[in-house]
PDB file of C-alpha atoms in Angstrom:
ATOM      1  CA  UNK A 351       0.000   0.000   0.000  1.00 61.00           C
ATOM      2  CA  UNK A 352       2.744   2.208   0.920  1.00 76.00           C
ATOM      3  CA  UNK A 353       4.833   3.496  -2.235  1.00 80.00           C
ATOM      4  CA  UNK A 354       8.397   2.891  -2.016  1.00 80.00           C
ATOM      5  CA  UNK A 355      10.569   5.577  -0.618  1.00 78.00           C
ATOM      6  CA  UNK A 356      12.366   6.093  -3.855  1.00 77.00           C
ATOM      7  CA  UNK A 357      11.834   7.209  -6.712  1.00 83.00           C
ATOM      8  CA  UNK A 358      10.376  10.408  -5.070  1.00 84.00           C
ATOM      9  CA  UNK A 359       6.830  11.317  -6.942  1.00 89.00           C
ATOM     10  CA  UNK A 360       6.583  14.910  -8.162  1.00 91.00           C
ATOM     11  CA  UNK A 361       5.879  16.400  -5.149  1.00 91.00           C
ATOM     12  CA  UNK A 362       8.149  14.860  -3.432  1.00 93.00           C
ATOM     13  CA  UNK A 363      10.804  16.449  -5.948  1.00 94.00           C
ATOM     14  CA  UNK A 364       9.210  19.325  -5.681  1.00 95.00           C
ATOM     15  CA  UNK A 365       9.159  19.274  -2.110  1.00 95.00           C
ATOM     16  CA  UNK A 366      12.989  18.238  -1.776  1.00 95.00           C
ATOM     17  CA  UNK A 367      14.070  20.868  -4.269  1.00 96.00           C
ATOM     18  CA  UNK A 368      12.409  23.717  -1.810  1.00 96.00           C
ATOM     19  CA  UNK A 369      13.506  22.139   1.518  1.00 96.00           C
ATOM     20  CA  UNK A 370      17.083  22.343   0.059  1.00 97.00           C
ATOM     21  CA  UNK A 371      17.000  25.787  -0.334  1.00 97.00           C
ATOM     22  CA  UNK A 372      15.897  26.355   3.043  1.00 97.00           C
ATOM     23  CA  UNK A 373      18.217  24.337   4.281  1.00 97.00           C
ATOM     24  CA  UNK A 374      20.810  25.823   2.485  1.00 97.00           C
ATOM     25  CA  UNK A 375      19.688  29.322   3.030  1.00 97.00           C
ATOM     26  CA  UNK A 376      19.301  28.448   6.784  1.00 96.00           C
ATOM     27  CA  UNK A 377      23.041  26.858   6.691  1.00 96.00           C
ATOM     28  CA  UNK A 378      23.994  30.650   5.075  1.00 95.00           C
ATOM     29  CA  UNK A 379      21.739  32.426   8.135  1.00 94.00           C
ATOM     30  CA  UNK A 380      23.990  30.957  10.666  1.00 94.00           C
ATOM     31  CA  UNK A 381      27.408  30.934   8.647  1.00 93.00           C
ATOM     32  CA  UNK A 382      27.609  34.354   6.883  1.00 92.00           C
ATOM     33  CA  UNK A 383      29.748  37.157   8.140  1.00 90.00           C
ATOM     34  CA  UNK A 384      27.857  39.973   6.983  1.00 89.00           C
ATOM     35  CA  UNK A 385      24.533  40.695   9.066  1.00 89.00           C
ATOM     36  CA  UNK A 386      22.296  41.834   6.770  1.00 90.00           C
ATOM     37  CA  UNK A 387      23.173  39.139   4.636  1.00 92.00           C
ATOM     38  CA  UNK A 388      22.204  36.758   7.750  1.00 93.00           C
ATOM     39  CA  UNK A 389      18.511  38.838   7.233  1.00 93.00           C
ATOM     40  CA  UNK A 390      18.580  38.470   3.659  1.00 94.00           C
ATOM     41  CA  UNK A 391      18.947  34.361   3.262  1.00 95.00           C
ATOM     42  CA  UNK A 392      16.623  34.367   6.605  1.00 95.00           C
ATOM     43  CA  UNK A 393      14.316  36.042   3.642  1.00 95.00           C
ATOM     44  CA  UNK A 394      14.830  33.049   1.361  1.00 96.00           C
ATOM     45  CA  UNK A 395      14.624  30.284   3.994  1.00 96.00           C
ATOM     46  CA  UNK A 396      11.263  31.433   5.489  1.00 96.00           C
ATOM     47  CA  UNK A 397      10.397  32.010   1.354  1.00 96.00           C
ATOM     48  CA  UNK A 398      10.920  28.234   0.848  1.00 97.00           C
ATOM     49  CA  UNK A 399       9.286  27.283   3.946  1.00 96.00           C
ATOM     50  CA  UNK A 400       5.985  28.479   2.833  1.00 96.00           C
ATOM     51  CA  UNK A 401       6.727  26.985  -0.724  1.00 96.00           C
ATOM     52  CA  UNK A 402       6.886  23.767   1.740  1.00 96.00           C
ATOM     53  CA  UNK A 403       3.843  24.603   3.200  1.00 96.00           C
ATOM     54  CA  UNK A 404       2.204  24.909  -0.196  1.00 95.00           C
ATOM     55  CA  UNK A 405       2.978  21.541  -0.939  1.00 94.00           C
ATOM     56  CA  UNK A 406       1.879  19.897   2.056  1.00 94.00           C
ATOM     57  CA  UNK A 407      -1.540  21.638   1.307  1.00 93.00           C
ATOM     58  CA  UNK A 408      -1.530  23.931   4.292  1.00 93.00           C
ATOM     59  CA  UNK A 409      -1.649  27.045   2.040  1.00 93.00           C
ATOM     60  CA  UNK A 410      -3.144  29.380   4.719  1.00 94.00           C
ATOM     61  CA  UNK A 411      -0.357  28.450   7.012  1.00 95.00           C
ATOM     62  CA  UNK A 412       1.417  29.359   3.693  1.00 95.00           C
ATOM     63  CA  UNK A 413      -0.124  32.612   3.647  1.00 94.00           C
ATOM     64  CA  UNK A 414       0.498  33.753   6.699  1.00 95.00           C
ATOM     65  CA  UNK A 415       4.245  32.856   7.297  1.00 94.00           C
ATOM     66  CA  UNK A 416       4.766  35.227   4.013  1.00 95.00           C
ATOM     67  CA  UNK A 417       3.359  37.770   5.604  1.00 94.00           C
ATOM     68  CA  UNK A 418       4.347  37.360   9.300  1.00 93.00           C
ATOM     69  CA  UNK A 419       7.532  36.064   8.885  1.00 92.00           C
ATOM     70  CA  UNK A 420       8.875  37.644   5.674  1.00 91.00           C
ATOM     71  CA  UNK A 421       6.475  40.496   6.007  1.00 90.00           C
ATOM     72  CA  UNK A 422       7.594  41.529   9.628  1.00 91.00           C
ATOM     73  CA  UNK A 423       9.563  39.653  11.102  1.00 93.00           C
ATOM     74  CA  UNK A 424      12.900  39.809   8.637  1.00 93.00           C
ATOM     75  CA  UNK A 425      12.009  43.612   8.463  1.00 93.00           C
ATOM     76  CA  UNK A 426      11.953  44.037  12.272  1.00 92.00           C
ATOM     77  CA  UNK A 427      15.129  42.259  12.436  1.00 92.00           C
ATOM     78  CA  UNK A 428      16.945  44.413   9.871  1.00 92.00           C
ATOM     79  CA  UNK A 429      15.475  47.656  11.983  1.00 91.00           C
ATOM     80  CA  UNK A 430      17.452  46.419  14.570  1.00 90.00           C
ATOM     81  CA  UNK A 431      20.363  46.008  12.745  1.00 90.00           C
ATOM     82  CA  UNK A 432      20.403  49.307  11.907  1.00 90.00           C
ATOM     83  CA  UNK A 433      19.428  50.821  15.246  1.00 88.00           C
ATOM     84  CA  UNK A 434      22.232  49.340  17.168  1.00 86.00           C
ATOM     85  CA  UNK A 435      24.811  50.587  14.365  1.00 78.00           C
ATOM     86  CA  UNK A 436      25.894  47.056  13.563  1.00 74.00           C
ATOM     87  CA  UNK A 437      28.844  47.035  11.548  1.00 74.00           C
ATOM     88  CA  UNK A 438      27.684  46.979   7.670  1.00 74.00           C
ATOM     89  CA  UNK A 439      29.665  44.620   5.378  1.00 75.00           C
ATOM     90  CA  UNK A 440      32.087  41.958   6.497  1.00 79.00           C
ATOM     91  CA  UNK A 441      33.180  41.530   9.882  1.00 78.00           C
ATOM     92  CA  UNK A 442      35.506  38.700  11.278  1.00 73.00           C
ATOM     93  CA  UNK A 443      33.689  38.842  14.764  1.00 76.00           C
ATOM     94  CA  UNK A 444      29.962  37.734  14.387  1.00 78.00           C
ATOM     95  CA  UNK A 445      31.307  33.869  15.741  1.00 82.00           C
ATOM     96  CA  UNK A 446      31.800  33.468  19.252  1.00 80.00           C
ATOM     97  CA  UNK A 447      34.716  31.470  20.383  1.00 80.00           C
ATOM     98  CA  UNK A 448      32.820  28.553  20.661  1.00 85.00           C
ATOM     99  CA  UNK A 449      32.006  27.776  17.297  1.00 89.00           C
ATOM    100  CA  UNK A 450      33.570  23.991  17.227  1.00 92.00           C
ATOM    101  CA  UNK A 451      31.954  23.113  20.122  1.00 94.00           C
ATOM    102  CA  UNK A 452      28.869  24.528  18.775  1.00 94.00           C
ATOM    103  CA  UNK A 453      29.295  22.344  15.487  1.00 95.00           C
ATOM    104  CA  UNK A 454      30.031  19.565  17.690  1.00 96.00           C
ATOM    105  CA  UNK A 455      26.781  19.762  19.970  1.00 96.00           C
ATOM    106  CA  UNK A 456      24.693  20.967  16.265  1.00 96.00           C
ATOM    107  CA  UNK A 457      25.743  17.794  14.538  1.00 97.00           C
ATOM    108  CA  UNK A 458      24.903  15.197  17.427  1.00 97.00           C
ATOM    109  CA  UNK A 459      21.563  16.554  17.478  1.00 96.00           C
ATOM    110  CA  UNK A 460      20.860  16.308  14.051  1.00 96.00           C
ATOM    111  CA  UNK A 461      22.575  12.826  14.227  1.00 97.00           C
ATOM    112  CA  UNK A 462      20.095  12.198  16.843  1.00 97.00           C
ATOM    113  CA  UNK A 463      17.403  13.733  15.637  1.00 96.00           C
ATOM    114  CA  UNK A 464      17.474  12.261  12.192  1.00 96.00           C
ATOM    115  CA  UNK A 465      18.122   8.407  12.857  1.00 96.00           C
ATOM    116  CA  UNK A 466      15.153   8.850  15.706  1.00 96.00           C
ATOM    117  CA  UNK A 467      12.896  10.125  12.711  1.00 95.00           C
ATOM    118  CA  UNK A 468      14.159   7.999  10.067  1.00 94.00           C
ATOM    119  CA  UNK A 469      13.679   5.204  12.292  1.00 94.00           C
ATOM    120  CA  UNK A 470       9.740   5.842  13.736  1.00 93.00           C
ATOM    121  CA  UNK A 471       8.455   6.867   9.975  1.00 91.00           C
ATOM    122  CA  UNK A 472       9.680   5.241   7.772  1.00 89.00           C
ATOM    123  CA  UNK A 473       6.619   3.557   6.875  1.00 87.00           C
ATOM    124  CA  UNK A 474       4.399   6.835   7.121  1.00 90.00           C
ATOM    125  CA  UNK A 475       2.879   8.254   3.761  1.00 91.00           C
ATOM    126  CA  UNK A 476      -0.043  10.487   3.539  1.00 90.00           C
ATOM    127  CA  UNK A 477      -1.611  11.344   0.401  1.00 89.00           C
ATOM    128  CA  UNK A 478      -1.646  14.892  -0.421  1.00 89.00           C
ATOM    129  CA  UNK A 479      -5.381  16.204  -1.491  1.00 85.00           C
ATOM    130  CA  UNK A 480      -5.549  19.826  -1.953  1.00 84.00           C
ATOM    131  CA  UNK A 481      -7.844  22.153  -0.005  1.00 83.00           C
ATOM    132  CA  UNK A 482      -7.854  20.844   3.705  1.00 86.00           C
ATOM    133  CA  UNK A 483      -5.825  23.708   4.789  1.00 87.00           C
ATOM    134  CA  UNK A 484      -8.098  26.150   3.168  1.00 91.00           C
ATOM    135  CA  UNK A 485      -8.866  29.451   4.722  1.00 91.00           C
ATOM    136  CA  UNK A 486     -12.354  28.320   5.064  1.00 92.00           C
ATOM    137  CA  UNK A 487     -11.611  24.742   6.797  1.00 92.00           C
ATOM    138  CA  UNK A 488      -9.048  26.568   9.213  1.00 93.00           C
ATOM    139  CA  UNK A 489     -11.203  29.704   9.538  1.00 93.00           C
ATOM    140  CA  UNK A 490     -13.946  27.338  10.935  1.00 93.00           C
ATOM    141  CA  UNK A 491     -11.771  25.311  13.731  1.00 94.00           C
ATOM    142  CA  UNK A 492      -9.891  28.687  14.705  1.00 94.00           C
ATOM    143  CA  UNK A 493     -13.424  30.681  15.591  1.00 94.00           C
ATOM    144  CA  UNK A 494     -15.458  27.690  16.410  1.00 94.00           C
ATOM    145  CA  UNK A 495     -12.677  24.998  18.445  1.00 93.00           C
ATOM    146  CA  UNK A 496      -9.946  26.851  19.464  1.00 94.00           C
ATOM    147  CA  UNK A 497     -11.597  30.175  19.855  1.00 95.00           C
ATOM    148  CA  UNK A 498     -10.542  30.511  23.456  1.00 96.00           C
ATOM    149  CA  UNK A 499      -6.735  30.236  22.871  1.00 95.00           C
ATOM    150  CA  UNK A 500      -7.083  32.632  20.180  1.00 95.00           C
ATOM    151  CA  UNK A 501      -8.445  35.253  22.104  1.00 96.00           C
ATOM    152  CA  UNK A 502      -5.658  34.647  24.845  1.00 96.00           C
ATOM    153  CA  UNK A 503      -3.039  35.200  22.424  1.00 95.00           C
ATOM    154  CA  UNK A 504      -4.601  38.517  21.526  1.00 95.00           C
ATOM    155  CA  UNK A 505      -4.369  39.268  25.090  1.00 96.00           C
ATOM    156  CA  UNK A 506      -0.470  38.489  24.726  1.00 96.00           C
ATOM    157  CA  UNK A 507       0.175  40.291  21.626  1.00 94.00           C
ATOM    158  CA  UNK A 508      -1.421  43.611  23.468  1.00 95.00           C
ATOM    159  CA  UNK A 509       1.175  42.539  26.127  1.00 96.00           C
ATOM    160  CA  UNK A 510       3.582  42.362  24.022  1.00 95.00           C
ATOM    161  CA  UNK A 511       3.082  45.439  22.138  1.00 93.00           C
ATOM    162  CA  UNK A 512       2.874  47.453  25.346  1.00 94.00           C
ATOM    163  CA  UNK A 513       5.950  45.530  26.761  1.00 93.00           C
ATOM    164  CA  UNK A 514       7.878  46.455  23.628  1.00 92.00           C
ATOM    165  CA  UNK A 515       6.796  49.875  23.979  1.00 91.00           C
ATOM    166  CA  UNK A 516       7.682  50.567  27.435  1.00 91.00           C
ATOM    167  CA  UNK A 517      10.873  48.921  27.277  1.00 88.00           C
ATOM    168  CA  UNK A 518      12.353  50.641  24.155  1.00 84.00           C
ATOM    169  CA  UNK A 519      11.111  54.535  25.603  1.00 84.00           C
ATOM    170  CA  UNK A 520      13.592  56.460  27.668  1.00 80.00           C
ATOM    171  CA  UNK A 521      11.377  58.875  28.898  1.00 82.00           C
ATOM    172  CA  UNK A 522       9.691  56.504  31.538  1.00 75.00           C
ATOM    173  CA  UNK A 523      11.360  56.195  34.108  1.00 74.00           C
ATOM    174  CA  UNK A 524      10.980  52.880  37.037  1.00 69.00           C
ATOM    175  CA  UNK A 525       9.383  54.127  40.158  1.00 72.00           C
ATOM    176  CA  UNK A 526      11.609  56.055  43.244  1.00 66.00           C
TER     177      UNK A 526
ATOM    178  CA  UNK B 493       4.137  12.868   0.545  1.00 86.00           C
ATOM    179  CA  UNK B 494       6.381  10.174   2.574  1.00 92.00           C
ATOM    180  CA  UNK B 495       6.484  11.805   5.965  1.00 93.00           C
ATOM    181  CA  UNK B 496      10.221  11.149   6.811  1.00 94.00           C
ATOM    182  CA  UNK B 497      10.768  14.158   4.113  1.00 94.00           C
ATOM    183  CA  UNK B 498       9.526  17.123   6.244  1.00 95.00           C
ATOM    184  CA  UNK B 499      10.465  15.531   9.516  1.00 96.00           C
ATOM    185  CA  UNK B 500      14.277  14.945   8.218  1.00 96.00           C
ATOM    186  CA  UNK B 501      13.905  18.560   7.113  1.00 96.00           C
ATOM    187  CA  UNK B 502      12.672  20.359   9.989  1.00 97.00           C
ATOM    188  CA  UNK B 503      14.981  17.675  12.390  1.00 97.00           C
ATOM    189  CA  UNK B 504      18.591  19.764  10.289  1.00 97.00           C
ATOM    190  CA  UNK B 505      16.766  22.968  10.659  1.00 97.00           C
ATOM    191  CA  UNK B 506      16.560  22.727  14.459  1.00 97.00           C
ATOM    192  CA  UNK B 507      19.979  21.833  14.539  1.00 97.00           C
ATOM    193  CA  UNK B 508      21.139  24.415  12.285  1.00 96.00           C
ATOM    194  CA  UNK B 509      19.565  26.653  14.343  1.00 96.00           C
ATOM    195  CA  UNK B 510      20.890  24.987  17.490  1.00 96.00           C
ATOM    196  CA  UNK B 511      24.309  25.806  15.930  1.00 96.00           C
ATOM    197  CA  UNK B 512      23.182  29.420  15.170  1.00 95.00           C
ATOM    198  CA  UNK B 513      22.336  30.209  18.708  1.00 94.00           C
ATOM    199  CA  UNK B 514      25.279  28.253  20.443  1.00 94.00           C
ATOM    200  CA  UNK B 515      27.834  30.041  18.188  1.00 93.00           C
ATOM    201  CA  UNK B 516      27.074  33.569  17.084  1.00 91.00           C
ATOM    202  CA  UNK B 517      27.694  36.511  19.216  1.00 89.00           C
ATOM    203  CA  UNK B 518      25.460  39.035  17.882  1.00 89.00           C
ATOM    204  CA  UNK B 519      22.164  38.966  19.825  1.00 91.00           C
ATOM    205  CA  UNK B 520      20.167  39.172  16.499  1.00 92.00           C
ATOM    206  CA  UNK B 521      21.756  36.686  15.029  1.00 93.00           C
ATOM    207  CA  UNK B 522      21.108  34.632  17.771  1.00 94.00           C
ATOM    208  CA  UNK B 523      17.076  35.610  17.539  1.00 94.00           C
ATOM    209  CA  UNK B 524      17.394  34.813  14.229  1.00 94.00           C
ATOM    210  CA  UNK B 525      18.462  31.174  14.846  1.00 96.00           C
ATOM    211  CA  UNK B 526      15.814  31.030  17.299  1.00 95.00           C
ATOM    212  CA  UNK B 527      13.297  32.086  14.691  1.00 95.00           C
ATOM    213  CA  UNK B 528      14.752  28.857  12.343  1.00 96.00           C
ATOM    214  CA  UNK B 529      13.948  26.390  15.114  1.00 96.00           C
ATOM    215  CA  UNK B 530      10.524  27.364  15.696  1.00 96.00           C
ATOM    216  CA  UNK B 531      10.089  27.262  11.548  1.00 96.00           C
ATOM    217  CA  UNK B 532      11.463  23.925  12.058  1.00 96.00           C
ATOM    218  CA  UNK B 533       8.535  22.651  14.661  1.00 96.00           C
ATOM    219  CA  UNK B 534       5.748  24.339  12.292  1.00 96.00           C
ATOM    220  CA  UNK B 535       7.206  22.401   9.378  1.00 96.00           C
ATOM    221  CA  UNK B 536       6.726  19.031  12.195  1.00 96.00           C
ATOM    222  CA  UNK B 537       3.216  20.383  13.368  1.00 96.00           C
ATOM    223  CA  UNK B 538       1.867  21.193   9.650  1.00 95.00           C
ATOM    224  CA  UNK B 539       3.141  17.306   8.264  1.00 95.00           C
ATOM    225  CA  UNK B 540       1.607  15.948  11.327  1.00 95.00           C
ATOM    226  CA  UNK B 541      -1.574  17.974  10.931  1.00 94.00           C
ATOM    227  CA  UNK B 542      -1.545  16.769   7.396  1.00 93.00           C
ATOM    228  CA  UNK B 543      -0.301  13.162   7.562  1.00 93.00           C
ATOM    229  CA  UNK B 544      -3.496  12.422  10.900  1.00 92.00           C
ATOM    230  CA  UNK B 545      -5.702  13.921   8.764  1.00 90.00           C
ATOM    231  CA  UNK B 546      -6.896  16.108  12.154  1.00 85.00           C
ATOM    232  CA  UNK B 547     -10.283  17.282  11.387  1.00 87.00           C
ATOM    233  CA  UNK B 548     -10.417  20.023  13.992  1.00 89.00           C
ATOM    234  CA  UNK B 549      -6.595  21.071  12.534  1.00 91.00           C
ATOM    235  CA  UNK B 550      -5.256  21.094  15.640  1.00 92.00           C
ATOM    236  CA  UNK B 551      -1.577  21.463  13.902  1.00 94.00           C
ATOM    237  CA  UNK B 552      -2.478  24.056  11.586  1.00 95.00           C
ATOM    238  CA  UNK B 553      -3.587  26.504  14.078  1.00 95.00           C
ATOM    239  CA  UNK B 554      -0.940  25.737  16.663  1.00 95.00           C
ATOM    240  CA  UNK B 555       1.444  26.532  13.644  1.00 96.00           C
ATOM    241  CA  UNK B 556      -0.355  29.930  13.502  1.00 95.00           C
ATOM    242  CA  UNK B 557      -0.146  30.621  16.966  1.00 96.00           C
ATOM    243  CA  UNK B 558       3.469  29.402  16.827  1.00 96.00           C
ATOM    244  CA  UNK B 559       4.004  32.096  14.144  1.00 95.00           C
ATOM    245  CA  UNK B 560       2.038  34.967  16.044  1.00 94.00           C
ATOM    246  CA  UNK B 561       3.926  34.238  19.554  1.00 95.00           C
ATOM    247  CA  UNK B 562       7.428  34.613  17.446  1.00 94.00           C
ATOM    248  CA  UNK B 563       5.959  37.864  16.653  1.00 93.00           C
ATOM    249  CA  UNK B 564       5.850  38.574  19.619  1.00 94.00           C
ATOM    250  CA  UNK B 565       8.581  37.308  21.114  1.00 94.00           C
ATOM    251  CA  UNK B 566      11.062  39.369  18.118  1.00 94.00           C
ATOM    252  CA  UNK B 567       9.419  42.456  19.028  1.00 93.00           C
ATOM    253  CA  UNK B 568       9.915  42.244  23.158  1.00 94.00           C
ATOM    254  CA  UNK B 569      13.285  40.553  21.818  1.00 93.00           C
ATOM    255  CA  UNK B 570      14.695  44.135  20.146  1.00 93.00           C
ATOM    256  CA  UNK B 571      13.299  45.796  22.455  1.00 93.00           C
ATOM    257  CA  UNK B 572      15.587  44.280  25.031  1.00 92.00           C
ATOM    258  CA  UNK B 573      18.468  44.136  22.497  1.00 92.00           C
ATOM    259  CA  UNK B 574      18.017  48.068  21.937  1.00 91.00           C
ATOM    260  CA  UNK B 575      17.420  48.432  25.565  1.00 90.00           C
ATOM    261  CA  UNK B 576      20.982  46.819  26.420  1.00 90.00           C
ATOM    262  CA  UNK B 577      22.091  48.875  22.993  1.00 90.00           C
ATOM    263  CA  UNK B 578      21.577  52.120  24.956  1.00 89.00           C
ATOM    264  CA  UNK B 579      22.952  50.845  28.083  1.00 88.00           C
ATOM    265  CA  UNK B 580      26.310  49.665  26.779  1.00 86.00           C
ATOM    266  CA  UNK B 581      26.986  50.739  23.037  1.00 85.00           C
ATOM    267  CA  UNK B 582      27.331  46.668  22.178  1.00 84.00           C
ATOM    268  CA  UNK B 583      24.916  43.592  21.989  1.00 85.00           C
ATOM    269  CA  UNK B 584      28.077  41.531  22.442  1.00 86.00           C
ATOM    270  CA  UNK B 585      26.859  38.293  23.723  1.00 86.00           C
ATOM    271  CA  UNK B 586      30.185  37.432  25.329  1.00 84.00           C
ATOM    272  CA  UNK B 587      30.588  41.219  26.684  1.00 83.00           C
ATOM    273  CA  UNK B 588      27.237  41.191  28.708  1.00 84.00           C
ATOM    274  CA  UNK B 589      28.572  39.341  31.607  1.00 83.00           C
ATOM    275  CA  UNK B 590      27.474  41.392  34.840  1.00 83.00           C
ATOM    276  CA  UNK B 591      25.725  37.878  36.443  1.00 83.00           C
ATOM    277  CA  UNK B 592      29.231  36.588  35.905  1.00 82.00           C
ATOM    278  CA  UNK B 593      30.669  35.406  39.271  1.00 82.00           C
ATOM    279  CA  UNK B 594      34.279  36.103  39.941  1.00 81.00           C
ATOM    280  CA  UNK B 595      36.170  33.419  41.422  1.00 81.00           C
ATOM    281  CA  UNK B 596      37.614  34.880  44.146  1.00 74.00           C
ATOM    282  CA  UNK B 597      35.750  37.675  45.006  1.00 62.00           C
ATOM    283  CA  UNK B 598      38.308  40.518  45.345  1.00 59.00           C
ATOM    284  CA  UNK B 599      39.071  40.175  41.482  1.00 51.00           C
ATOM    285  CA  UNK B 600      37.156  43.398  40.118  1.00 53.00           C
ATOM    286  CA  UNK B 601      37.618  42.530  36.271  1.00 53.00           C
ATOM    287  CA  UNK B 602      34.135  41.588  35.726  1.00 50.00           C
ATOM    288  CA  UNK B 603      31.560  43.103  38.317  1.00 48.00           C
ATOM    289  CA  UNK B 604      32.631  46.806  38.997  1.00 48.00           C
ATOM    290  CA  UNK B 605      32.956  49.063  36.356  1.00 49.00           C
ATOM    291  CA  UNK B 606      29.899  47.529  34.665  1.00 48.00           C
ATOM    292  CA  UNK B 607      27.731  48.152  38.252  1.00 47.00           C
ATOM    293  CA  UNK B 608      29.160  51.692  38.216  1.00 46.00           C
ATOM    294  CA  UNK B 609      28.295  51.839  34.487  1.00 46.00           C
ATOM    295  CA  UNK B 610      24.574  51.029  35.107  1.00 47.00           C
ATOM    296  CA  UNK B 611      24.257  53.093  38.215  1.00 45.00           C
ATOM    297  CA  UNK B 612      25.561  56.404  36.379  1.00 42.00           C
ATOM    298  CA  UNK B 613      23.626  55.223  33.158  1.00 43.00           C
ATOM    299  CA  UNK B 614      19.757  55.134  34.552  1.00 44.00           C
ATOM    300  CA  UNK B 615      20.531  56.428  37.731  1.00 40.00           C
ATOM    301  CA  UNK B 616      18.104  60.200  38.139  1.00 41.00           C
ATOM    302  CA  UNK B 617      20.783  62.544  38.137  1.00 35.00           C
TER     303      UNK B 617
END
């Protein structure tokens, strides 16, 4: 019942060919010694994420990470680049000294990680049919099932924006 | 769609971002690698959303709550960063060591110019 693992269908190429590019982009994110480069291929991995998304049929969640993510998030992040006067173009001290035992402790978990997946699904297929992640099918759980964490989170983003507002002003000051 | 694909996937972006965070220095770099781990868990939560066939899409809408509390969590993030920005003049990870503990306690390399540093930077002079 279960196709074999290889040849890949269509989109599973299609799938592979976009995960490499995140991956890739994500292996630039981490390696690059210019910082708004590191924003710029964070641009590109998130891109191919939701191209990931797309072909897993979740094309709200699709959606939204273009706009969230790519939309605001990346641009946030290059705002603060600028407003703490990072260093523009190449600099030699973006690495901490740590970096081998970083590698070290980045490859056992994806040593770990990977075999443990591998391992526990290799079996696992799922047809893709298109439009279960529709705005309409997700629309209806969000507002009629999980309508009571949604409004907490609102709660949290007010938080948040208020938090990020008092925080980042100098003219309040703590109490005497 | 075998599932092993996306989980494979999102299993080297969490390390990649584990790397990212355990080895850059710059404190937005290291919210960015936080940012590619939780991208990896919404890749997990949107195959296994997909590959149960969950009909109240349980992982679809924990993958947009996932995306709305990193939102969040960037902006209170540079607002700390800028905060310790204006303190400072450096997000230097390995520079921001004031909870650092000298070893023997008359050494005054780490704790003292940075507490007189914060005391004549906020104090209400």
């Amino acid at each position: 019942m279960t196709p074999a693992l290889w040849p890949p269908t269509a989109q599973e190429i299609v799938f592979l060919l976009l995960s490499v590019v995140a991956v890739g982009s994500a292996l630039l994110v981490v390696t690059t010694r210019q910082l708004v480069h590191a924003a710029l291929w964070l641009v590109a991995c998130f891109g191919a994420l939701a191209g990931c998304y797309l072909v897993l049929t979740a094309e709200f969640v699709a959606w939204v990470q273009v706009l969230i993510y790519v939309g605001a998030v990346v641009v946030l992040m290059l705002f603060g680049i600028m407003l703490t006067r990072a260093p523009i173009g190449r600099t030699a001290d973006l690495d901490s000294g740590n970096r081998v035992v970083a590698a070290l402790v980045a490859l056992a978990t994806a040593a770990v990680l990977v075999t443990v997946v591998i391992d526990g699904f290799r079996s696992a297929y799922t047809p893709l049919d298109p439009g279960t992640g529709s705005a309409k099918s997700l629309g209806g759980s969000i507002f009629r099932t999980w309508v009571l964490p949604f409004e907490a989170l609102s709660i949290l983003l007010l938080a948040a924006l208020i938090g990020a507002i008092v925080i980042s002003r100098t003219d309040i000051k703590g109490r005497e | 769609m075998h599932v092993v694909y996306p989980a494979v996937v999102a299993a080297l972006l969490f390390s990649i971002g584990v790397y990212g965070v355990l080895a850059r220095r710059n404190t937005i770099l290291v919210l960015m690698s936080v940012e590619l781990m939780l991208n990896a868990v919404n890749l997990n939560l949107v195959t296994f959303d997909v590959w149960l066939r969950d009909q109240l899409h349980g992982g679809q809408v924990l993958t947009l709550f996932v995306i709305v509390i990193a939102a969040a969590e960037v902006g209170i993030g540079l607002a700390i960063v800028l905060a310790v920005f204006r303190n400072r003049q450096s997000i230097d990870l390995d520079r921001l060591r004031d909870l650092f503990e000298p070893p023997n306690s008359s050494d005054p390399d780490g704790s003292q110019p940075a507490a007189t540093k914060v005391t004549t930077g906020v104090g209400p002079e």
